Tab-separated table of C-alpha atoms in Angstrom:
chain	number	residue	atom	x	y	z
A	1	UNK	CA	14.619	-9.430	-5.188
A	2	UNK	CA	13.848	-7.566	-1.807
A	3	UNK	CA	11.252	-9.270	0.572
A	4	UNK	CA	9.055	-7.854	3.444
A	5	UNK	CA	7.521	-10.469	5.761
A	6	UNK	CA	4.704	-9.980	8.342
A	7	UNK	CA	3.083	-11.850	11.100
A	8	UNK	CA	1.022	-12.456	11.663
A	9	UNK	CA	-1.360	-12.972	9.018
A	10	UNK	CA	-4.196	-12.503	10.991
A	11	UNK	CA	-5.214	-11.400	15.235
A	12	UNK	CA	-8.261	-11.724	16.877
A	13	UNK	CA	-7.874	-10.009	20.363
A	14	UNK	CA	-10.608	-9.059	22.492
A	15	UNK	CA	-11.371	-5.394	23.488
A	16	UNK	CA	-8.577	-4.503	25.753
A	17	UNK	CA	-5.770	-7.155	24.574
A	18	UNK	CA	-2.651	-5.454	23.133
A	19	UNK	CA	-1.820	-6.132	19.764
A	20	UNK	CA	1.663	-6.743	17.829
A	21	UNK	CA	2.190	-6.921	14.371
A	22	UNK	CA	5.997	-7.588	13.492
A	23	UNK	CA	7.526	-6.800	10.622
A	24	UNK	CA	10.837	-8.276	8.682
A	25	UNK	CA	13.239	-7.477	5.985
A	26	UNK	CA	15.875	-9.431	4.478
A	27	UNK	CA	18.666	-6.657	3.670
A	28	UNK	CA	18.773	-3.400	5.493
A	29	UNK	CA	16.507	-0.969	5.205
A	30	UNK	CA	16.850	2.438	4.620
A	31	UNK	CA	13.280	3.199	6.250
A	32	UNK	CA	9.945	1.712	7.683
A	33	UNK	CA	6.548	2.973	6.963
A	34	UNK	CA	2.987	1.581	7.957
A	35	UNK	CA	0.134	1.973	6.876
A	36	UNK	CA	-3.518	1.266	8.071
A	37	UNK	CA	-6.576	-0.080	5.711
A	38	UNK	CA	-9.933	-0.140	7.446
A	39	UNK	CA	-12.201	-2.310	5.702
A	40	UNK	CA	-13.561	-1.601	2.188
A	41	UNK	CA	-11.342	1.320	2.886
A	42	UNK	CA	-7.484	2.159	0.977
A	43	UNK	CA	-4.471	2.334	3.009
A	44	UNK	CA	-3.888	5.866	4.515
A	45	UNK	CA	-0.483	6.551	6.723
A	46	UNK	CA	0.594	6.248	9.572
A	47	UNK	CA	4.374	6.703	10.449
A	48	UNK	CA	7.246	6.286	8.901
A	49	UNK	CA	10.772	5.613	10.856
A	50	UNK	CA	14.249	6.144	9.529
A	51	UNK	CA	16.814	5.835	12.351
A	52	UNK	CA	17.915	2.713	13.925
A	53	UNK	CA	16.289	1.992	16.990
A	54	UNK	CA	13.838	4.705	16.738
A	55	UNK	CA	10.824	4.314	18.738
A	56	UNK	CA	7.737	6.292	18.658
A	57	UNK	CA	3.900	6.610	19.762
A	58	UNK	CA	0.663	7.601	18.299
A	59	UNK	CA	-1.421	7.836	21.337
A	60	UNK	CA	-1.515	3.996	22.325
A	61	UNK	CA	0.769	3.258	19.305
A	62	UNK	CA	4.259	1.877	19.365
A	63	UNK	CA	6.460	1.658	16.661
A	64	UNK	CA	9.327	0.192	17.107
A	65	UNK	CA	12.443	0.064	14.267
A	66	UNK	CA	15.149	-2.634	15.263
A	67	UNK	CA	19.037	-1.191	16.136
A	68	UNK	CA	20.127	-3.776	12.354
A	69	UNK	CA	17.410	-1.645	10.468
A	70	UNK	CA	15.746	-4.868	9.437
A	71	UNK	CA	12.648	-5.274	11.382
A	72	UNK	CA	9.912	-3.087	12.621
A	73	UNK	CA	6.985	-3.618	15.557
A	74	UNK	CA	3.621	-1.793	15.341
A	75	UNK	CA	2.792	-2.314	19.711
A	76	UNK	CA	-1.673	-1.361	19.938
A	77	UNK	CA	-1.728	-1.048	24.103
A	78	UNK	CA	-5.576	-2.088	24.475
A	79	UNK	CA	-7.423	-2.247	21.311
A	80	UNK	CA	-10.627	-0.674	20.611
A	81	UNK	CA	-13.003	-1.681	17.692
A	82	UNK	CA	-12.203	1.116	16.421
A	83	UNK	CA	-8.487	0.043	15.431
A	84	UNK	CA	-9.910	-3.257	13.547
A	85	UNK	CA	-7.903	-2.974	10.293
A	86	UNK	CA	-5.262	-4.092	7.955
A	87	UNK	CA	-1.735	-2.909	9.183
A	88	UNK	CA	1.189	-2.930	6.413
A	89	UNK	CA	4.596	-2.322	7.194
A	90	UNK	CA	6.709	-0.944	3.883
A	91	UNK	CA	10.438	-0.992	3.727
A	92	UNK	CA	12.943	0.757	0.946
A	93	UNK	CA	16.168	-0.721	0.906
A	94	UNK	CA	18.667	1.465	-0.414
A	95	UNK	CA	18.625	2.404	-3.680
A	96	UNK	CA	15.300	0.563	-4.001
A	97	UNK	CA	11.198	1.429	-3.763
A	98	UNK	CA	9.036	0.292	-1.483
A	99	UNK	CA	8.320	-2.716	-1.258
A	100	UNK	CA	4.948	-3.930	1.297
A	101	UNK	CA	4.586	-6.627	3.318
A	102	UNK	CA	1.300	-8.903	3.473
A	103	UNK	CA	-0.303	-7.172	6.063
A	104	UNK	CA	-1.738	-8.237	9.821
A	105	UNK	CA	-5.332	-8.516	9.867
A	106	UNK	CA	-6.591	-7.062	13.204
A	107	UNK	CA	-9.848	-8.431	14.317
A	108	UNK	CA	-11.440	-6.984	17.587
A	109	UNK	CA	-14.665	-8.519	19.648
A	110	UNK	CA	-16.292	-5.739	22.100
B	1	UNK	CA	-10.048	19.042	-2.026
B	2	UNK	CA	-6.657	17.937	-2.284
B	3	UNK	CA	-6.133	13.911	-3.308
B	4	UNK	CA	-6.506	11.883	-5.015
B	5	UNK	CA	-9.729	10.487	-7.546
B	6	UNK	CA	-9.631	7.225	-9.409
B	7	UNK	CA	-12.681	5.777	-10.853
B	8	UNK	CA	-14.388	4.633	-11.703
B	9	UNK	CA	-15.045	2.813	-8.082
B	10	UNK	CA	-16.309	-0.159	-9.073
B	11	UNK	CA	-16.371	-1.513	-12.946
B	12	UNK	CA	-17.575	-5.229	-14.343
B	13	UNK	CA	-15.916	-6.437	-17.677
B	14	UNK	CA	-15.908	-9.750	-19.960
B	15	UNK	CA	-13.484	-11.763	-20.722
B	16	UNK	CA	-10.654	-10.232	-23.129
B	17	UNK	CA	-11.882	-6.293	-23.006
B	18	UNK	CA	-9.209	-3.573	-22.377
B	19	UNK	CA	-10.568	-1.355	-19.684
B	20	UNK	CA	-8.936	1.583	-18.819
B	21	UNK	CA	-8.901	2.774	-15.092
B	22	UNK	CA	-8.109	6.337	-14.430
B	23	UNK	CA	-6.327	8.550	-11.254
B	24	UNK	CA	-6.122	11.631	-11.259
B	25	UNK	CA	-4.003	13.710	-8.403
B	26	UNK	CA	-3.564	17.577	-7.030
B	27	UNK	CA	-1.265	17.263	-4.741
B	28	UNK	CA	1.914	18.177	-7.214
B	29	UNK	CA	3.150	14.884	-6.975
B	30	UNK	CA	5.892	13.847	-9.332
B	31	UNK	CA	5.916	10.604	-8.733
B	32	UNK	CA	2.574	8.153	-9.020
B	33	UNK	CA	2.119	4.348	-8.603
B	34	UNK	CA	-0.205	1.852	-9.330
B	35	UNK	CA	-1.107	-1.276	-7.021
B	36	UNK	CA	-3.027	-4.394	-6.626
B	37	UNK	CA	-4.252	-6.163	-3.927
B	38	UNK	CA	-5.605	-9.184	-4.080
B	39	UNK	CA	-8.286	-10.242	-1.113
B	40	UNK	CA	-6.716	-11.026	1.780
B	41	UNK	CA	-3.182	-9.966	0.749
B	42	UNK	CA	-0.524	-7.390	0.753
B	43	UNK	CA	0.096	-4.572	-2.234
B	44	UNK	CA	1.629	-5.701	-5.244
B	45	UNK	CA	3.969	-2.475	-7.400
B	46	UNK	CA	2.379	-2.706	-11.142
B	47	UNK	CA	3.584	0.362	-12.680
B	48	UNK	CA	5.222	3.600	-11.380
B	49	UNK	CA	6.609	7.085	-12.297
B	50	UNK	CA	8.527	8.779	-11.086
B	51	UNK	CA	8.360	11.769	-13.463
B	52	UNK	CA	5.889	12.719	-16.790
B	53	UNK	CA	6.571	10.518	-19.617
B	54	UNK	CA	8.738	7.629	-17.670
B	55	UNK	CA	6.866	5.146	-16.201
B	56	UNK	CA	8.430	1.631	-14.653
B	57	UNK	CA	7.374	-1.873	-14.581
B	58	UNK	CA	7.281	-2.912	-11.159
B	59	UNK	CA	6.920	-6.754	-9.412
B	60	UNK	CA	4.014	-7.458	-11.368
B	61	UNK	CA	3.915	-5.087	-14.568
B	62	UNK	CA	2.782	-8.290	-17.497
B	63	UNK	CA	-0.964	-7.939	-19.271
B	64	UNK	CA	-0.782	-3.958	-17.824
B	65	UNK	CA	-0.108	-0.818	-19.767
B	66	UNK	CA	0.656	3.096	-17.874
B	67	UNK	CA	1.249	6.284	-19.258
B	68	UNK	CA	1.885	9.881	-17.888
B	69	UNK	CA	1.740	12.577	-20.214
B	70	UNK	CA	0.688	14.895	-17.778
B	71	UNK	CA	1.780	15.592	-14.359
B	72	UNK	CA	-1.604	14.910	-11.862
B	73	UNK	CA	-2.328	11.976	-14.051
B	74	UNK	CA	-1.811	8.530	-14.322
B	75	UNK	CA	-3.956	5.703	-15.607
B	76	UNK	CA	-3.973	2.265	-15.442
B	77	UNK	CA	-5.085	0.177	-18.610
B	78	UNK	CA	-5.814	-3.821	-17.893
B	79	UNK	CA	-5.369	-5.608	-21.059
B	80	UNK	CA	-6.628	-8.887	-22.274
B	81	UNK	CA	-3.689	-10.767	-21.787
B	82	UNK	CA	-3.712	-10.368	-18.280
B	83	UNK	CA	-4.419	-13.524	-16.792
B	84	UNK	CA	-6.458	-12.734	-13.851
B	85	UNK	CA	-7.833	-9.555	-13.951
B	86	UNK	CA	-10.550	-9.427	-11.422
B	87	UNK	CA	-8.986	-7.251	-8.350
B	88	UNK	CA	-9.087	-3.742	-6.306
B	89	UNK	CA	-6.325	-1.652	-7.818
B	90	UNK	CA	-5.198	1.359	-5.998
B	91	UNK	CA	-3.793	4.406	-7.350
B	92	UNK	CA	-0.835	6.143	-5.380
B	93	UNK	CA	1.274	9.541	-5.788
B	94	UNK	CA	4.251	10.738	-3.417
B	95	UNK	CA	5.572	14.446	-3.090
B	96	UNK	CA	9.247	12.909	-5.042
B	97	UNK	CA	10.189	9.147	-4.523
B	98	UNK	CA	9.080	5.892	-2.093
B	99	UNK	CA	10.862	7.368	0.560
B	100	UNK	CA	8.226	10.331	1.439
B	101	UNK	CA	4.678	9.071	2.402
B	102	UNK	CA	2.334	7.879	-0.318
B	103	UNK	CA	-0.974	8.650	-0.186
B	104	UNK	CA	-3.542	6.274	-1.985
B	105	UNK	CA	-6.704	7.329	-3.785
B	106	UNK	CA	-10.000	4.619	-2.999
B	107	UNK	CA	-9.577	2.079	-5.066
B	108	UNK	CA	-11.097	0.461	-7.787
B	109	UNK	CA	-12.920	-2.661	-7.675
B	110	UNK	CA	-12.526	-4.457	-11.346
B	111	UNK	CA	-14.404	-7.539	-12.103
B	112	UNK	CA	-14.347	-9.566	-15.141
B	113	UNK	CA	-16.639	-12.244	-16.369
């Protein structure tokens, strides 16, 4: 079946440093979504990317969808303690259902 | 307020007992989902329903059952056949399928002792 791999599994940064998480699929995706889950909370939708090569920004967060629509990344510039949480990508193959990556757990040291 | 309500938030059960987790949404969404999350891990799909009176197995349906008699309700029963039921269970919904934004409930923590 479709698999979505996400790396790294854990990332510890000092406040102010940048952070990137990567998502890779074995098959072409029709779209990719990103979610954030705060500690003890539930996943919350961040963004959806649909087009090949698409780049979207939300303040300090930059989301990219690869040209081949098989990979995606989330980059956070100058992390803050409020960025702490687990970031999940979720991709859907044409005609299939949404598959979540295992997530990247981000810790930010003040 | 619009949203997804899961209950109970915390539940303890003895091994061998069935338990039902409630999920209600007032977003008028057609699609509803149940995910399981184990500590430090991702989300695995248990069951999903795209329309009333119809549901499909996800990746880890064994030991679970669902019903979708009403659009707004999608209860999950964790049966005694589920070998490792202790986990965090998340209910979710979307307008009409996975290409739309998925909204999650706050989750239910199930501990089986």
